[in-house]
XYZ file of N, CA, C and O in Angstrom:
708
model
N -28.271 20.515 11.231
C -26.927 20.002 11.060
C -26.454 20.310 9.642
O -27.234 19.955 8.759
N -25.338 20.897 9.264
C -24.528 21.279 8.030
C -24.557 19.632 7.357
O -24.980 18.528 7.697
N -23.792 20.273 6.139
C -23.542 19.097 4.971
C -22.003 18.861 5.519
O -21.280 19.644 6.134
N -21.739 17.428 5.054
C -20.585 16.875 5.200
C -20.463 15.096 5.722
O -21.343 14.236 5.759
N -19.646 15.057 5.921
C -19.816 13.712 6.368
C -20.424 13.534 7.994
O -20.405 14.480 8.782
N -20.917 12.280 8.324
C -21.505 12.012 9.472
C -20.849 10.733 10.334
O -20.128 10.030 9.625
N -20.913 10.479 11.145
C -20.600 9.020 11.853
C -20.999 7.807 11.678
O -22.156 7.431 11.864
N -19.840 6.936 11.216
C -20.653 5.706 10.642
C -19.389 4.714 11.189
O -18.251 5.050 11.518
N -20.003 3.379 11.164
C -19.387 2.175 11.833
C -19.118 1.208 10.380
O -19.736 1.463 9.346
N -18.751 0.794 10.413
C -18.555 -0.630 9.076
C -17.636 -1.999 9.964
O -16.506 -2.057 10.450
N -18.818 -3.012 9.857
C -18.351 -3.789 10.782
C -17.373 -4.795 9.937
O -17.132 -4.606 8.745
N -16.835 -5.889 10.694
C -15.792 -6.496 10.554
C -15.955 -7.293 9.241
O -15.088 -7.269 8.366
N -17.204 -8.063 9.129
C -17.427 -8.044 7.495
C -18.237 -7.390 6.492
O -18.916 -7.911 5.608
N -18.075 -6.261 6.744
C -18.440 -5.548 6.040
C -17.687 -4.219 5.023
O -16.714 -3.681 5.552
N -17.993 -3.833 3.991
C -17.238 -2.885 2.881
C -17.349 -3.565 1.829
O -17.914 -4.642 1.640
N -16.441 -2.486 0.720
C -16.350 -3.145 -0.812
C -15.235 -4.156 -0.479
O -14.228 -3.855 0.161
N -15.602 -5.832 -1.151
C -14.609 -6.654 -1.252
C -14.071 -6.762 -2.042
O -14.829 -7.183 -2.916
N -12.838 -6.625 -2.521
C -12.183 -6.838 -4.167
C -11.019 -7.690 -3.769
O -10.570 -8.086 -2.693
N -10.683 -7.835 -5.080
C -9.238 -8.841 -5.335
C -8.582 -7.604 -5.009
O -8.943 -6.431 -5.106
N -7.437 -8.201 -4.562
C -6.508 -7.077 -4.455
C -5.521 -7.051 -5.196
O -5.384 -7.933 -6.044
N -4.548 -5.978 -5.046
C -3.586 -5.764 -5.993
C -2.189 -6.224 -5.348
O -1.212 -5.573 -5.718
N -1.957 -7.314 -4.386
C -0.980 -7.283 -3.425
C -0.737 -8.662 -3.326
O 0.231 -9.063 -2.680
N -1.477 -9.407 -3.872
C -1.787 -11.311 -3.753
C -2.929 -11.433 -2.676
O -3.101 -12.529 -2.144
N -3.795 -10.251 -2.297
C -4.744 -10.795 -1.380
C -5.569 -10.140 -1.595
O -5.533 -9.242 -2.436
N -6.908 -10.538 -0.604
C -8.079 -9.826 -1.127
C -8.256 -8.094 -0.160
O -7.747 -7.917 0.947
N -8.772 -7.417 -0.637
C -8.934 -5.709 -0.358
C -10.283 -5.352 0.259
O -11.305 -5.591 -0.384
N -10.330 -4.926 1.184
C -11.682 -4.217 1.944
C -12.253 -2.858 1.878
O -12.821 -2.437 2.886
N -12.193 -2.258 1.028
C -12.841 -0.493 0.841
C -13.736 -0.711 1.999
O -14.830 -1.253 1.843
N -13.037 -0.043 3.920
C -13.639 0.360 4.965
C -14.842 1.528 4.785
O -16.052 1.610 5.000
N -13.312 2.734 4.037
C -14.193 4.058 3.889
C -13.706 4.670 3.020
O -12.495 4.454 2.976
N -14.141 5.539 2.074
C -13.878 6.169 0.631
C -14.121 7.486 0.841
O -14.807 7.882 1.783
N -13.721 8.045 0.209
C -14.006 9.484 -0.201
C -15.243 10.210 0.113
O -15.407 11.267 0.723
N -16.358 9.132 -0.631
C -17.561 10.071 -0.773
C -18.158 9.797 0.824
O -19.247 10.340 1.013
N -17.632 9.076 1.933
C -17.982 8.592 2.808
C -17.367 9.818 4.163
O -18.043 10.258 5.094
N -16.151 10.071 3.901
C -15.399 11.029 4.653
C -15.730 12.500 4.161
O -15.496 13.467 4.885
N -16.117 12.587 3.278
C -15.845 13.922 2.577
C -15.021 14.699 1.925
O -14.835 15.859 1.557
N -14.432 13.238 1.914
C -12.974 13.613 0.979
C -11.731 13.461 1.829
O -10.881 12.836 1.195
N -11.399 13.743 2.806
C -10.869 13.291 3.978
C -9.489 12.547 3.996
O -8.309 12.709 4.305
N -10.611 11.376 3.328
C -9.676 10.039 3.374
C -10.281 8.820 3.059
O -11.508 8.720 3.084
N -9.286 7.529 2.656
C -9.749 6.718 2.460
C -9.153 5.800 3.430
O -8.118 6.071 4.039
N -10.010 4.383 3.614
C -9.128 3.583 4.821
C -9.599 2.224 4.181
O -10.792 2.067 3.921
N -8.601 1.164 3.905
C -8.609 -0.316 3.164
C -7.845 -1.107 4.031
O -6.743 -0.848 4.514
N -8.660 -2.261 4.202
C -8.250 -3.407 4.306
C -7.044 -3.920 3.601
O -7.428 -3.657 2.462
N -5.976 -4.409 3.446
C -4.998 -5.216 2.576
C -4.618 -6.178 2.953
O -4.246 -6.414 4.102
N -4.651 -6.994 1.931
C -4.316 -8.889 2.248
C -3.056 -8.742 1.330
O -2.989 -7.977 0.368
N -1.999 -9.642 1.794
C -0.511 -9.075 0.879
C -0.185 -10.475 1.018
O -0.462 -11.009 2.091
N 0.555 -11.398 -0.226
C 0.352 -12.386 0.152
C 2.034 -13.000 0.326
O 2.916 -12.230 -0.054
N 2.267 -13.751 0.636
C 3.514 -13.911 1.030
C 5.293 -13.668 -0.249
O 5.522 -14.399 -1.212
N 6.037 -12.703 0.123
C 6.955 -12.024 -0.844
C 6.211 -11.414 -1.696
O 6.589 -11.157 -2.839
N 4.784 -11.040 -1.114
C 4.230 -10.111 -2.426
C 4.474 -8.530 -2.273
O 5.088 -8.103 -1.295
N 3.949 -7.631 -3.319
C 4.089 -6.334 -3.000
C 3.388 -5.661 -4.030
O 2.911 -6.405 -4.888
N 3.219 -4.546 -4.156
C 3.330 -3.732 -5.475
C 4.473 -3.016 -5.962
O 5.397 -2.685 -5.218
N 4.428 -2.710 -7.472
C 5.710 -1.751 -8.441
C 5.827 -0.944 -7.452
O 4.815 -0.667 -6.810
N 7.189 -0.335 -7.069
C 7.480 1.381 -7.204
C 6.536 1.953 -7.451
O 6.044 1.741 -8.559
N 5.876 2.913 -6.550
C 5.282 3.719 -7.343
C 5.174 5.377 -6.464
O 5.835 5.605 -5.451
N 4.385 6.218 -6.986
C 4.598 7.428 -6.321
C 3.193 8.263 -6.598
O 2.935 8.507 -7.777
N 2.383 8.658 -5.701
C 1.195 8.868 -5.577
C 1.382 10.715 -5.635
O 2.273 11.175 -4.920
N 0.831 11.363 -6.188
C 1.074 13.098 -6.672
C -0.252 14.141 -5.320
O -0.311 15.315 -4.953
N -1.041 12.929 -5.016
C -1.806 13.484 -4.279
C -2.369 12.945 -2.680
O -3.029 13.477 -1.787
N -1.950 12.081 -2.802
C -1.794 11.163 -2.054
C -0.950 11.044 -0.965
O 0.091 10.437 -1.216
N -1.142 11.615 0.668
C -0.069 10.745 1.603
C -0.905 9.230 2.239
O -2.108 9.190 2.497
N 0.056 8.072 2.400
C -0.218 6.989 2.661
C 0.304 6.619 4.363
O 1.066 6.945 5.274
N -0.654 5.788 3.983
C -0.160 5.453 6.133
C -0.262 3.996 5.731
O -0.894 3.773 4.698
N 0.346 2.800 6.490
C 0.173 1.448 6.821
C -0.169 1.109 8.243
O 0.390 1.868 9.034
N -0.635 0.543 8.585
C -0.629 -0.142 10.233
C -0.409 -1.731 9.772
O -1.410 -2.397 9.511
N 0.864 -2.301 9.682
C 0.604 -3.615 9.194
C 0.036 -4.716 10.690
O 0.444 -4.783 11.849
N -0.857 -5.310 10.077
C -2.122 -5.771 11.126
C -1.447 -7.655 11.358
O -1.552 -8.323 12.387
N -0.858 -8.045 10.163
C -0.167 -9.685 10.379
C 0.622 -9.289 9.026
O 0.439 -8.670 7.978
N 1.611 -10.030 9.700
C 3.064 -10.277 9.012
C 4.056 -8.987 9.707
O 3.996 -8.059 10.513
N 5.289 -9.900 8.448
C 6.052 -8.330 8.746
C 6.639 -7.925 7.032
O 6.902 -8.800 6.207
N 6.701 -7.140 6.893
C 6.722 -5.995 5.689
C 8.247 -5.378 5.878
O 8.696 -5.035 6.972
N 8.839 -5.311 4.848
C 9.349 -3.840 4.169
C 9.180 -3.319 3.550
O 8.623 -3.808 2.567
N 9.570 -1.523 3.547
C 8.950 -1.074 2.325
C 10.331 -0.477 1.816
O 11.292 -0.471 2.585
N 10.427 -0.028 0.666
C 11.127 0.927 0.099
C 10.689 2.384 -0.100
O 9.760 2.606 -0.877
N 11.347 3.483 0.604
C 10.886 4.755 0.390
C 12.210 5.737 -0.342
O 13.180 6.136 0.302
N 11.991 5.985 -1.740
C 13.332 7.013 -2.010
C 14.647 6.539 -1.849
O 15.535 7.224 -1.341
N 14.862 4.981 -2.409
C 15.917 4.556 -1.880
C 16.575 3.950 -0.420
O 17.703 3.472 -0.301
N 15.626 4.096 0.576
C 16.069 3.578 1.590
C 14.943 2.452 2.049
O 13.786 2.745 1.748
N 15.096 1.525 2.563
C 14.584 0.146 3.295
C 14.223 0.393 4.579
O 14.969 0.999 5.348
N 13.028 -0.064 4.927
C 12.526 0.225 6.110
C 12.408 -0.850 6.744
O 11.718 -1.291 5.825
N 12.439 -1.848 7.590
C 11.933 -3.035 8.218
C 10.411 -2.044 8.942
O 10.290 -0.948 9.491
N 9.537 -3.084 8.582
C 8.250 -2.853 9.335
C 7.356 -4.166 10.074
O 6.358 -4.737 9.636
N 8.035 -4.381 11.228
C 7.278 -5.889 12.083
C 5.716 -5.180 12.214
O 5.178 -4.088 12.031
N 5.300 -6.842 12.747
C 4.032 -6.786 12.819
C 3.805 -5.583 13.817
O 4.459 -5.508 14.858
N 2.942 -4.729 13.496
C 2.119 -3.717 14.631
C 2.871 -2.466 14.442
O 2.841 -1.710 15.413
N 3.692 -1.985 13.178
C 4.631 -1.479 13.414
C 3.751 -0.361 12.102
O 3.291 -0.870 11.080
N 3.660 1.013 12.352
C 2.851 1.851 11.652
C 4.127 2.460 10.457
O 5.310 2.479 10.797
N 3.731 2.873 9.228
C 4.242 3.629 8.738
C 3.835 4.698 7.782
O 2.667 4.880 7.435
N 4.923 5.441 7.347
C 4.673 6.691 6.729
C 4.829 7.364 5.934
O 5.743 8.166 6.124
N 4.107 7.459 4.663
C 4.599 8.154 3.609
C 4.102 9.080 2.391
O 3.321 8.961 1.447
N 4.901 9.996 2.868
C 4.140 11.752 2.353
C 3.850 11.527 0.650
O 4.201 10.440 0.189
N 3.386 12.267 -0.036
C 2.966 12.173 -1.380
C 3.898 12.718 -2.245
O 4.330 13.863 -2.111
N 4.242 11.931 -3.157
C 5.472 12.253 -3.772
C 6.801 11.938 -3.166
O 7.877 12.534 -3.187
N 6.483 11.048 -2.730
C 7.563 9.746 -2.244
C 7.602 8.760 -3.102
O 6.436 8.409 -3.283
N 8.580 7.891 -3.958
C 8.379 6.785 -4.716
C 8.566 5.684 -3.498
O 9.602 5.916 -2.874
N 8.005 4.812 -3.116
C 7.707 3.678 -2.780
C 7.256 2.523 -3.305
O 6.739 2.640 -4.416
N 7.310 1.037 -2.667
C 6.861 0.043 -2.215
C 7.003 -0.626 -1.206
O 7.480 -0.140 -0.180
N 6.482 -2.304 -1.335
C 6.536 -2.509 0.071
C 6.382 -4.050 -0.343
O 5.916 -4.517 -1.382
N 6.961 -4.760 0.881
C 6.758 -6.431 0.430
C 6.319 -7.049 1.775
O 6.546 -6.471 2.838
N 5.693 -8.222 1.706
C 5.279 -9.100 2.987
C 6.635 -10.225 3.026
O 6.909 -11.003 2.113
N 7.149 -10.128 3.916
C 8.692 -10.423 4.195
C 8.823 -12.147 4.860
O 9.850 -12.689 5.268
N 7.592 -12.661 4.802
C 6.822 -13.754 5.325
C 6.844 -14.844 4.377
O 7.287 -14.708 3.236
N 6.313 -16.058 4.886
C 5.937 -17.013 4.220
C 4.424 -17.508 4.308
O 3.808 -18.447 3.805
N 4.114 -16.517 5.124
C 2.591 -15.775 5.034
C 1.527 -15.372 5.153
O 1.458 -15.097 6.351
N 0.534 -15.121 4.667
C -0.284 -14.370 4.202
C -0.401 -12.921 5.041
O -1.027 -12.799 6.094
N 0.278 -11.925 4.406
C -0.266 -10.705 5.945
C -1.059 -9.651 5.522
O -1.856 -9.715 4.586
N -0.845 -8.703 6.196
C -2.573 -7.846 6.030
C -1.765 -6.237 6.959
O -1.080 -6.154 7.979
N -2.389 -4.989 5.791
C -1.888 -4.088 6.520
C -3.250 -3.630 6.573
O -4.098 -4.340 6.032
N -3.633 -2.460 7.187
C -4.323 -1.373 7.162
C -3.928 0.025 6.540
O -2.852 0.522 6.871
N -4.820 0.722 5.588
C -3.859 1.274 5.178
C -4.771 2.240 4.828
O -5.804 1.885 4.261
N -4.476 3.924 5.177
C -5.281 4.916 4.644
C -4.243 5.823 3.624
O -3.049 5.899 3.336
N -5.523 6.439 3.295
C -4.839 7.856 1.926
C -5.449 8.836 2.364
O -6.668 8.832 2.532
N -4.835 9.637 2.566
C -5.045 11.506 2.984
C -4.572 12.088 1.600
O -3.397 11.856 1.318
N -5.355 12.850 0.646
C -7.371 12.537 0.917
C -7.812 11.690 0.282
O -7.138 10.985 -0.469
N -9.157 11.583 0.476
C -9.580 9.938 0.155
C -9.738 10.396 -1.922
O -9.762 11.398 -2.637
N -9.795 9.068 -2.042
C -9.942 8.977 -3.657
C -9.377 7.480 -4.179
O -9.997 6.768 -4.970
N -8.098 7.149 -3.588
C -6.988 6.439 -3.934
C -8.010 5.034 -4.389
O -7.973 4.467 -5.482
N -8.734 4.748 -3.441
C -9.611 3.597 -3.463
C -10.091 2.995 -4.891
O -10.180 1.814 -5.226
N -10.369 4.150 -5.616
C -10.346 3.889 -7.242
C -9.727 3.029 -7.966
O -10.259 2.216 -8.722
N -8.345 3.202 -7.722
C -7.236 2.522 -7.900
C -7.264 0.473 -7.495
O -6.680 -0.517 -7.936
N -8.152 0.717 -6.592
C -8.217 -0.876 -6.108
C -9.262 -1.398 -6.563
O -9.459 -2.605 -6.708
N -10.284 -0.168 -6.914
C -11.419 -0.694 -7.877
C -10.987 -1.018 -9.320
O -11.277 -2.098 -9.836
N -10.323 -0.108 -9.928
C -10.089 -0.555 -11.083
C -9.198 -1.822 -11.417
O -9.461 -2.664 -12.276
N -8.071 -1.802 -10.562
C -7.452 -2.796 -10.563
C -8.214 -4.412 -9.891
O -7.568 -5.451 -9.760
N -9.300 -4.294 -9.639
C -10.285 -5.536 -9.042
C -10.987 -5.675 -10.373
O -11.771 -6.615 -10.236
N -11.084 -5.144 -11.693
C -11.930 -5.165 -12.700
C -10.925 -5.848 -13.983
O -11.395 -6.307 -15.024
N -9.396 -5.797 -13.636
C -8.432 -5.987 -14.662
C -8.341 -7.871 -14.587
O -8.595 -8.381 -13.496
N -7.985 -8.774 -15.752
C -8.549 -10.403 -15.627
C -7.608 -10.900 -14.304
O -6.656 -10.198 -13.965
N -7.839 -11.800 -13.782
C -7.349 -12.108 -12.881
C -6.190 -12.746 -13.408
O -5.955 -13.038 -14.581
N -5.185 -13.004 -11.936
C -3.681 -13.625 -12.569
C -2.553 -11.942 -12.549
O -2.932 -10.826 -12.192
N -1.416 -12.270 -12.968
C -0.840 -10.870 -12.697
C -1.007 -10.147 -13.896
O -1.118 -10.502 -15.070
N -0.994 -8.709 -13.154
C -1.373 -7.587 -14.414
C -0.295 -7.197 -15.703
O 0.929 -7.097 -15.616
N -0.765 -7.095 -16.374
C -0.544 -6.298 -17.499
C -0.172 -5.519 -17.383
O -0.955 -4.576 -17.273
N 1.297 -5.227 -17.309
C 1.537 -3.902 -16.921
C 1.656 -2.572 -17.959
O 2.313 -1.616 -17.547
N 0.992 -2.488 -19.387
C 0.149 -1.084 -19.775
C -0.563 -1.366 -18.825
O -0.256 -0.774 -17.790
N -1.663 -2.255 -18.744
C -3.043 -1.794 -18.247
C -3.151 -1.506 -16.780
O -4.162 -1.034 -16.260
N -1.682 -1.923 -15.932
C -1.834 -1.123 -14.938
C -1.109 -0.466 -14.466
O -0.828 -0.476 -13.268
N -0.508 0.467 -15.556
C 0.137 1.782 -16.099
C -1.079 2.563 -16.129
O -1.219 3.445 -15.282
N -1.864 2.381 -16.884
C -3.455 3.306 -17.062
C -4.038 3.464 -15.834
O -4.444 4.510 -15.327
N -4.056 1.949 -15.230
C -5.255 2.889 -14.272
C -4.236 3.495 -13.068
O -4.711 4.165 -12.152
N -3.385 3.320 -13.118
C -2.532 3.918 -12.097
C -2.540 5.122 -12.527
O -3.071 5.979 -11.820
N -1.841 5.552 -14.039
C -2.475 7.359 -14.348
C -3.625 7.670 -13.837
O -3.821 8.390 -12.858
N -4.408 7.123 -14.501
C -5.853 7.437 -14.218
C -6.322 8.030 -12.678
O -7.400 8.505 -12.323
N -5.288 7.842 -12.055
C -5.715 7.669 -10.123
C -4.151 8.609 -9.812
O -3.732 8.523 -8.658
N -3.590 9.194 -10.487
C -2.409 10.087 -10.622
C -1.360 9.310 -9.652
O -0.806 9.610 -8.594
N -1.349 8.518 -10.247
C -0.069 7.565 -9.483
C 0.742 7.439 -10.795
O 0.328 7.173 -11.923
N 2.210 7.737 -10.300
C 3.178 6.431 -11.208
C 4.020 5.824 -11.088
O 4.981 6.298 -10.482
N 4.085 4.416 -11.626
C 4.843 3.462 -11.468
C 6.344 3.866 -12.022
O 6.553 4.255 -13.172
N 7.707 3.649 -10.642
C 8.623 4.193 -11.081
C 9.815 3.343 -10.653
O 10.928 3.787 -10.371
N 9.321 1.658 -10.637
C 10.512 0.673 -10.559
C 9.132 -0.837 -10.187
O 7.946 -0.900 -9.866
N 10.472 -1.975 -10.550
C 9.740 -3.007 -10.138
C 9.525 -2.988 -8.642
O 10.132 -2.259 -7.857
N 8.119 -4.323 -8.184
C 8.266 -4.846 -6.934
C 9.362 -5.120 -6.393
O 10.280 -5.594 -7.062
N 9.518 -4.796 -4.641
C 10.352 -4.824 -4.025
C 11.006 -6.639 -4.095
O 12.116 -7.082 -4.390
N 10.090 -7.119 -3.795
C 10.933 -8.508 -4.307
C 11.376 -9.336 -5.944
O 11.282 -10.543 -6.167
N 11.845 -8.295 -6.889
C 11.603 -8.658 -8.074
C 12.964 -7.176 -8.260
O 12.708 -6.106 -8.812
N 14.026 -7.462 -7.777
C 15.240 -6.292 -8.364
C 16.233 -7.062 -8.836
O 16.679 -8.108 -8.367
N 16.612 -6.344 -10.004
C 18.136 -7.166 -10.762
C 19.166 -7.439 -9.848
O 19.097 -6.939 -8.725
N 19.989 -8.063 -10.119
C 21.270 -8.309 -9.232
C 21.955 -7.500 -8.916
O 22.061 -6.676 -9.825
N 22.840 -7.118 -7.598
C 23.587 -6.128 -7.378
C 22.878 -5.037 -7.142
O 23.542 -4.037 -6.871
N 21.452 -4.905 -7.169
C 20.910 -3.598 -6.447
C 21.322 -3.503 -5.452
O 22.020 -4.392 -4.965
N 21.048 -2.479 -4.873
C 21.816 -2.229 -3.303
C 20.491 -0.905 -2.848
O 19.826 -0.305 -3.693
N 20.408 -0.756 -1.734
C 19.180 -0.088 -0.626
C 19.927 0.578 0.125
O 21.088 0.613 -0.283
N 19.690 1.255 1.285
C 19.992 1.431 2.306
C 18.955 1.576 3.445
O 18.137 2.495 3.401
N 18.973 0.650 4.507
C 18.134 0.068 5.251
C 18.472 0.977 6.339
O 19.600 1.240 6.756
N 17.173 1.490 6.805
C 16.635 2.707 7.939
C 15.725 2.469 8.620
O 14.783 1.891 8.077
N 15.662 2.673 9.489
C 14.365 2.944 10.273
C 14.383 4.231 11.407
O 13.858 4.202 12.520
N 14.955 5.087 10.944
C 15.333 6.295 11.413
C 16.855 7.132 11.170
O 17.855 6.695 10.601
N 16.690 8.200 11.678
C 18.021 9.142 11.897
C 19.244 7.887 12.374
O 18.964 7.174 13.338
N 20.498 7.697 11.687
C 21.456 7.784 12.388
C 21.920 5.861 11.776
O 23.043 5.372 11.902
N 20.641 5.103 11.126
C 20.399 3.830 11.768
C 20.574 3.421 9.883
O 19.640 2.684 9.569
N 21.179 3.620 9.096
C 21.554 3.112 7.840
C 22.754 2.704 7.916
O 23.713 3.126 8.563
N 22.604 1.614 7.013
C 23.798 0.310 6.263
C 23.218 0.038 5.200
O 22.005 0.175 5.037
N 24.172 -0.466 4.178
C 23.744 -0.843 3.036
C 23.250 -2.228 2.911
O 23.597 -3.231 3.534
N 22.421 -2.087 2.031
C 21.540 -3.584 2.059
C 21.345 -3.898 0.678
O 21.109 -3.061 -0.193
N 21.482 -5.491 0.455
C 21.341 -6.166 -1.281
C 19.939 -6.853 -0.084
O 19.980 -7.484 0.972
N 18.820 -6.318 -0.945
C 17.727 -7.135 -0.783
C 17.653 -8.767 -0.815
O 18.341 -9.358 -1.648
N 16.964 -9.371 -0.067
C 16.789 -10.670 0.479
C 16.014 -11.348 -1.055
O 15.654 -12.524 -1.097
C-alpha cells in the first residue's frame, strides 16, 4: 500500500478539545497531517449572538453544516440567512463572517479545503481566556494567512446596511438585527 492518508473513524467524544474562538468549545475531528493535507474538519460551539471578525482566508475554502441553531453569515457584503441544517459556502478569498442568530448555544460543522486552518484554533485555544486581544489575534490569524477585514457580524456601527441573499434574484437591503 502507497504513502498517504488511510481510513480512520474519530468517535463522538473524541479529537483535539479547545476553547473556541466563537463563545464555544472546538473539536479538531481531522487535520491536515491526518488527511494528507486534504482537509481539515472541526467541531464548532458558537455561542449565542456570537461570531468571529471579518475575515478572509488566502488559502483556504470553508464549508459550514450548521448542526444547532440558526446562523448568518456575511460574505462580500451580502447576508445570508443559514437555518438549522442548512450547509454553506465559501471559496478562499472571500471576506466573511458569521453569527449564531439565537439565544442559544449552536454548533456548526465546519471543514477547510486544504487542511491546515486548524492551527488557527490551536493557537487561538493558547491566547488567556476572556475575549481576545485583538494584535494578538491579528498574529495568529497572519500566522495561518488569514486576515481580519471588519468587526463581528453582531458588533457594526449604526446605519450599516448588507444586502441579504440566499441566492440569484433574492436581495433586499438589510440594517443588521
Amino acid at each position: 500500500m502507497g504513502e498517504g492518508p488511510v481510513a480512520f473513524v474519530v468517535r463522538p467524544d473524541e479529537g483535539t478539545h479547545l476553547r473556541g474562538p466563537a463563545g464555544g468549545p472546538s473539536v479538531i475531528k481531522a487535520r491536515a497531517e491526518t488527511t494528507g493535507g486534504v482537509f481539515a474538519f472541526l467541531q464548532v460551539g458558537v455561542g449565542p449572538g456570537q461570531g468571529p471578525p471579518e475575515h478572509v482566508h488566502a488559502n483556504e475554502d470553508e464549508m459550514w453544516f450548521v448542526h444547532l441553531g440558526d446562523f448568518r453569515f456575511l460574505t462580500d457584503g451580502r447576508l445570508l440567512d443559514a437555518p438549522e441544517k442548512s450547509f454553506v459556502f465559501v471559496p478562499r478569498g472571500t471576506s466573511h463572517c458569521f453569527q449564531n442568530v439565537t439565544d442559544e448555544p449552536g454548533e456548526a460543522l465546519v471543514m477547510f479545503t486544504p487542511g491546515g486552518m486548524e492551527r488557527f484554533f490551536e493557537l487561538h485555544a493558547a491566547l488567556p481566556a476572556g475575549p481576545a486581544d485583538p494584535a494578538a489575534y491579528d498574529a495568529i490569524a497572519a500566522a495561518c494567512a488569514m486576515t481580519v477585514t471588519g468587526p463581528p457580524l453582531g458588533i457594526r456601527p449604526p446605519g450599516w446596511e448588507a444586502t441579504r441573499t440566499n441566492g440569484p434574484g433574492t436581495s433586499t437591503p438589510l440594517t443588521p438585527r
